[in-house]
């Protein structure tokens, strides 16, 4: 009776496989489809057989076995010359009674108890029950005492798990770049609408401040400069610098501070004095940019919070 091994068509698009060399791709397929493969994914495979069936020399065979061991795709037992394909059980379900019976028979003939233990651990991981009563754990070795490597079973051994994570990180990075680009675009639009064309120097400046303040704060600086008839890059940059020097770094802080200045002026009578001041006189006053104390900012925020609850 013919024996078939199935390879999923997604094999060629898998992230792990895409990063393999042609030589490695061919060898991986060979490990999953050669004449010695079994239902449980553990089988005896002498190096001489690999050389004969693949056409590779001994040096290449050694190199590929070591490499796939480092990739954590196989475990090769030197003592018994048996190999275990770690992902085999994940892609070959053990639910049919016939399949289970076949696997139980195969396990009874496997020499490496370490590989059997690794296989049974994988079965536990995927919820498959295997009858081990026919397995001869001789020399006092059993599933508890078998020396096995420490394996982090929270990791997925699927072909492309690491590559999927890398792809996810790349998408997140691209999304951040897109958001940053859109943010700079808003600054550029405001600049061109109110100040002028963006040259190289202005472009670098817009990129820097877009990473420091929000767009509403930039718009407010332009409004102040426009009201004073000095809407140019130098004047707008001066306003923003004063805010940053005074630890005003968000539009919310700026609104709180402006409301606080207005309230203090009304209480002290300053507001009536400035009400009739001419434009040139008000341009010279700098009280609007004087740094607020922490107590003042906190008091203003509390007032805003209280008014919003009324």
Coordinates of C-alpha atoms in Angstrom, one line a residue:
X1 CA 0.0 0.0 0.0
X2 CA 1.3 3.4 -0.9
X3 CA 2.2 5.9 1.8
X4 CA 1.6 9.6 1.2
X5 CA 2.9 12.7 3.0
X6 CA 1.0 15.9 2.5
X7 CA 2.6 19.3 2.3
X8 CA 0.3 22.3 2.7
X9 CA 0.4 24.8 -0.2
X10 CA 1.1 27.6 2.3
X11 CA 4.5 26.0 2.9
X12 CA 6.1 28.2 0.2
X13 CA 4.6 31.5 1.6
X14 CA 5.5 30.7 5.2
X15 CA 7.7 33.3 6.9
X16 CA 10.2 30.8 8.2
X17 CA 10.5 29.0 4.8
X18 CA 10.8 32.2 2.9
X19 CA 14.0 33.0 4.8
X20 CA 15.5 29.6 4.1
X21 CA 18.1 29.0 1.3
X22 CA 17.0 26.8 -1.6
X23 CA 19.2 24.0 -0.1
X24 CA 17.4 24.3 3.3
X25 CA 13.9 24.4 1.7
X26 CA 14.7 21.1 -0.2
X27 CA 16.1 19.5 2.9
X28 CA 13.1 20.5 5.1
X29 CA 10.7 18.9 2.5
X30 CA 12.9 15.8 2.5
X31 CA 12.7 15.5 6.3
X32 CA 8.8 15.6 6.0
X33 CA 8.4 13.3 3.0
X34 CA 11.3 10.7 2.9
X35 CA 10.8 7.0 2.9
X36 CA 11.5 6.6 6.6
X37 CA 8.9 9.1 8.0
X38 CA 6.3 7.8 10.4
X39 CA 2.9 8.7 11.7
X40 CA 4.3 10.0 15.0
X41 CA 7.1 12.2 13.5
X42 CA 9.9 10.1 15.0
X43 CA 11.8 7.8 12.8
X44 CA 15.3 6.2 12.3
X45 CA 17.3 8.1 9.7
X46 CA 21.0 7.2 9.2
X47 CA 23.2 9.8 7.6
X48 CA 24.1 7.4 4.9
X49 CA 20.4 7.2 3.9
X50 CA 20.2 11.0 3.8
X51 CA 23.3 11.1 1.5
X52 CA 21.9 8.5 -0.8
X53 CA 18.4 10.0 -1.1
X54 CA 19.3 13.6 -1.3
X55 CA 22.6 13.4 -3.2
X56 CA 24.3 15.6 -0.5
X57 CA 27.8 14.7 0.8
X58 CA 28.4 13.9 4.5
X59 CA 29.6 17.5 5.3
X60 CA 26.4 19.1 3.9
X61 CA 24.2 16.6 5.7
X62 CA 26.0 17.4 9.0
X63 CA 25.6 21.1 8.4
X64 CA 21.9 20.9 7.6
X65 CA 21.1 18.6 10.6
X66 CA 22.9 21.0 12.9
X67 CA 21.2 24.0 11.3
X68 CA 17.7 22.7 11.7
X69 CA 18.5 21.7 15.3
X70 CA 19.4 25.3 15.9
X71 CA 16.2 26.4 14.2
X72 CA 14.4 24.2 16.8
X73 CA 12.6 22.3 14.1
X74 CA 14.2 18.9 14.8
X75 CA 15.9 16.8 17.6
X76 CA 18.4 14.3 16.4
X77 CA 19.5 11.5 18.7
X78 CA 23.1 10.6 17.9
X79 CA 23.0 7.4 19.9
X80 CA 20.0 5.8 18.1
X81 CA 20.2 7.9 14.9
X82 CA 16.6 8.7 15.2
X83 CA 15.0 12.1 14.4
X84 CA 12.0 13.9 15.8
X85 CA 10.2 16.6 13.8
X86 CA 8.9 19.0 16.4
X87 CA 6.1 20.5 14.3
X88 CA 4.9 17.2 13.0
X89 CA 2.1 16.6 15.5
X90 CA 0.8 20.1 15.1
X91 CA 0.1 19.6 11.4
X92 CA -0.9 15.9 11.7
X93 CA -3.8 15.6 14.1
X94 CA -4.0 12.6 16.4
X95 CA -7.8 12.1 16.7
X96 CA -8.6 9.0 14.6
X97 CA -8.6 5.7 16.5
X98 CA -6.7 4.2 13.6
X99 CA -4.1 6.9 13.8
X100 CA -3.7 6.6 17.5
X101 CA -3.3 2.8 17.3
X102 CA -0.6 3.3 14.6
X103 CA 1.3 5.8 16.7
X104 CA 1.2 3.6 19.8
X105 CA 2.6 0.8 17.8
X106 CA 5.4 3.0 16.4
X107 CA 6.3 4.4 19.8
X108 CA 6.9 0.8 21.1
X109 CA 9.6 0.4 18.5
X110 CA 11.4 3.7 19.0
X111 CA 14.8 3.3 20.8
X112 CA 15.3 6.8 22.1
X113 CA 13.2 7.3 25.2
X114 CA 14.1 11.0 25.2
X115 CA 12.4 11.5 21.8
X116 CA 9.4 9.5 23.0
X117 CA 9.1 11.8 26.0
X118 CA 9.3 14.9 23.8
X119 CA 6.6 13.5 21.6
X120 CA 4.3 12.7 24.6
X121 CA 4.9 16.2 25.9
X122 CA 3.7 17.6 22.5
X123 CA 0.6 15.3 22.7
X124 CA -0.2 16.8 26.2
X125 CA 0.3 20.2 24.8
X126 CA -2.3 19.7 22.1
X127 CA -4.7 17.6 24.2
X128 CA -4.0 14.2 22.5
X129 CA -4.2 11.1 24.7
X130 CA -1.8 8.3 23.9
X131 CA -1.7 4.8 25.5
X132 CA 1.8 4.2 26.7
X133 CA 1.2 0.9 28.4
X134 CA 3.0 -1.0 25.5
X135 CA 6.1 1.3 25.6
X136 CA 9.0 -0.5 27.3
X137 CA 10.7 2.2 29.4
X138 CA 13.5 -0.1 30.4
X139 CA 16.5 0.6 32.7
X140 CA 14.3 2.4 35.2
X141 CA 13.6 5.3 32.7
X142 CA 10.0 6.7 32.7
X143 CA 8.3 9.9 31.7
X144 CA 9.2 11.5 35.0
X145 CA 12.8 10.6 35.1
X146 CA 13.7 11.0 31.4
X147 CA 16.3 13.8 31.1
X148 CA 14.8 16.2 28.7
X149 CA 15.8 19.7 27.6
X150 CA 13.9 22.6 29.1
X151 CA 11.4 23.8 26.6
X152 CA 9.3 26.9 26.8
X153 CA 5.9 25.6 25.8
X154 CA 4.4 29.0 25.7
X155 CA 6.3 29.5 22.4
X156 CA 4.7 28.5 19.1
X157 CA 6.9 26.2 17.1
X158 CA 4.9 26.9 13.9
X159 CA 6.9 27.7 10.8
X160 CA 6.3 31.5 10.9
X161 CA 5.5 32.5 14.4
X162 CA 8.7 34.6 14.8
X163 CA 8.2 36.0 11.3
X164 CA 4.6 36.9 12.1
X165 CA 5.7 38.8 15.2
X166 CA 8.3 40.6 13.1
X167 CA 5.6 41.4 10.5
X168 CA 3.4 42.7 13.2
X169 CA 6.1 45.0 14.6
X170 CA 6.8 46.3 11.1
X171 CA 3.2 47.1 10.6
X172 CA 3.1 48.9 14.0
X173 CA 6.2 50.9 13.1
X174 CA 4.8 51.8 9.7
X175 CA 1.6 53.0 11.4
X176 CA 3.6 55.2 13.8
X177 CA 5.5 56.6 10.8
X178 CA 2.2 57.3 9.0
X179 CA 0.7 59.1 12.0
X180 CA 3.9 61.1 12.4
X181 CA 3.8 62.0 8.7
X182 CA 0.2 63.1 9.0
X183 CA 1.0 65.2 12.0
X184 CA 3.8 67.0 10.2
X185 CA 1.4 67.5 7.3
X186 CA -1.0 69.4 9.5
X187 CA 1.7 71.6 10.8
X188 CA 2.9 72.2 7.2
X189 CA -0.6 73.1 6.1
X190 CA -1.1 75.7 8.8
X191 CA 2.4 77.1 8.1
X192 CA 1.6 77.5 4.4
X193 CA -1.8 79.0 4.9
X194 CA -0.7 81.6 7.4
X195 CA 3.1 82.2 7.0
X196 CA 4.3 81.1 3.6
X197 CA 6.0 78.5 1.6
X198 CA 8.0 75.8 3.5
X199 CA 11.7 75.8 2.7
X200 CA 14.4 73.4 3.9
X201 CA 15.0 75.3 7.2
X202 CA 11.3 75.6 7.9
X203 CA 10.7 72.0 7.1
X204 CA 13.3 70.8 9.7
X205 CA 11.8 73.2 12.3
X206 CA 8.2 71.9 11.6
X207 CA 9.4 68.4 12.1
X208 CA 11.1 69.2 15.4
X209 CA 8.1 71.1 16.9
X210 CA 5.6 68.5 15.7
X211 CA 7.4 66.1 18.0
X212 CA 7.3 68.6 20.9
X213 CA 3.8 70.3 20.9
X214 CA 0.4 69.4 19.5
X215 CA -1.2 71.0 16.4
X216 CA -3.7 73.0 18.4
X217 CA -0.9 74.7 20.3
X218 CA 0.9 75.5 17.1
X219 CA -2.3 77.0 15.7
X220 CA -2.7 79.1 18.8
X221 CA 0.8 80.5 18.4
X222 CA -0.1 81.5 14.8
X223 CA -3.3 83.2 16.0
X224 CA -1.4 85.3 18.5
X225 CA 1.3 86.3 15.9
X226 CA -1.5 87.2 13.4
X227 CA -3.3 89.3 16.0
X228 CA -0.1 91.2 16.5
X229 CA 0.6 91.6 12.8
X230 CA 3.8 89.7 13.1
X231 CA 2.9 86.3 11.6
X232 CA 6.3 85.1 10.5
X233 CA 8.4 82.1 11.4
X234 CA 10.7 83.9 13.8
X235 CA 7.8 85.4 15.8
X236 CA 5.9 82.2 16.0
X237 CA 9.0 80.3 17.0
X238 CA 9.6 82.9 19.8
X239 CA 6.1 82.4 21.2
X240 CA 6.5 78.6 21.2
X241 CA 10.0 78.9 22.8
X242 CA 8.5 81.0 25.6
X243 CA 5.8 78.4 26.3
X244 CA 8.3 75.6 26.3
X245 CA 10.7 77.5 28.6
X246 CA 7.8 78.0 31.0
X247 CA 6.9 74.3 30.9
X248 CA 3.7 74.9 28.9
X249 CA 3.8 71.8 26.7
X250 CA 0.2 71.1 25.8
X251 CA -2.8 73.1 24.6
X252 CA -4.6 72.1 27.8
X253 CA -1.9 73.7 29.9
X254 CA -2.0 76.8 27.8
X255 CA -5.8 77.2 28.1
X256 CA -5.5 76.7 31.9
X257 CA -2.8 79.3 32.1
X258 CA -4.6 81.9 29.9
X259 CA -7.8 81.5 32.0
X260 CA -5.7 81.9 35.2
X261 CA -4.1 85.1 33.9
X262 CA -7.5 86.5 32.9
X263 CA -9.0 85.7 36.4
X264 CA -6.1 87.3 38.2
X265 CA -6.3 90.4 36.1
X266 CA -10.0 90.8 36.8
X267 CA -9.5 90.3 40.5
X268 CA -6.7 92.8 40.7
X269 CA -8.2 95.4 38.3
X270 CA -5.4 94.9 35.7
X271 CA -7.8 93.9 33.0
X272 CA -9.5 97.4 32.9
X273 CA -6.0 98.9 32.5
X274 CA -5.1 96.7 29.6
X275 CA -8.6 97.0 28.0
X276 CA -7.8 100.4 26.6
X277 CA -4.1 100.0 26.0
X278 CA -3.0 100.3 22.4
X279 CA -1.6 97.4 20.3
X280 CA 2.0 98.6 20.6
X281 CA 1.9 98.8 24.4
X282 CA 0.4 95.3 24.7
X283 CA 3.0 93.8 22.4
X284 CA 5.7 94.8 24.9
X285 CA 4.0 93.2 27.9
X286 CA 5.1 89.7 28.6
X287 CA 2.9 88.7 31.5
X288 CA 1.0 86.2 29.3
X289 CA 4.1 84.2 28.9
X290 CA 5.3 84.4 32.5
X291 CA 5.8 80.9 33.9
X292 CA 2.9 79.8 36.2
X293 CA 3.7 78.2 39.5
X294 CA 2.7 74.6 40.1
X295 CA 0.2 75.8 42.7
X296 CA -1.4 78.2 40.2
X297 CA -1.7 75.5 37.5
X298 CA -3.2 73.1 40.0
X299 CA -5.7 75.8 41.2
X300 CA -6.7 76.6 37.7
X301 CA -7.2 72.9 36.7
X302 CA -9.4 72.5 39.8
X303 CA -11.5 75.5 38.9
X304 CA -12.0 74.2 35.3
X305 CA -13.0 70.8 36.8
X306 CA -15.5 72.4 39.1
X307 CA -17.1 74.5 36.3
X308 CA -17.5 71.5 34.1
X309 CA -19.5 69.7 36.8
X310 CA -21.9 72.5 37.3

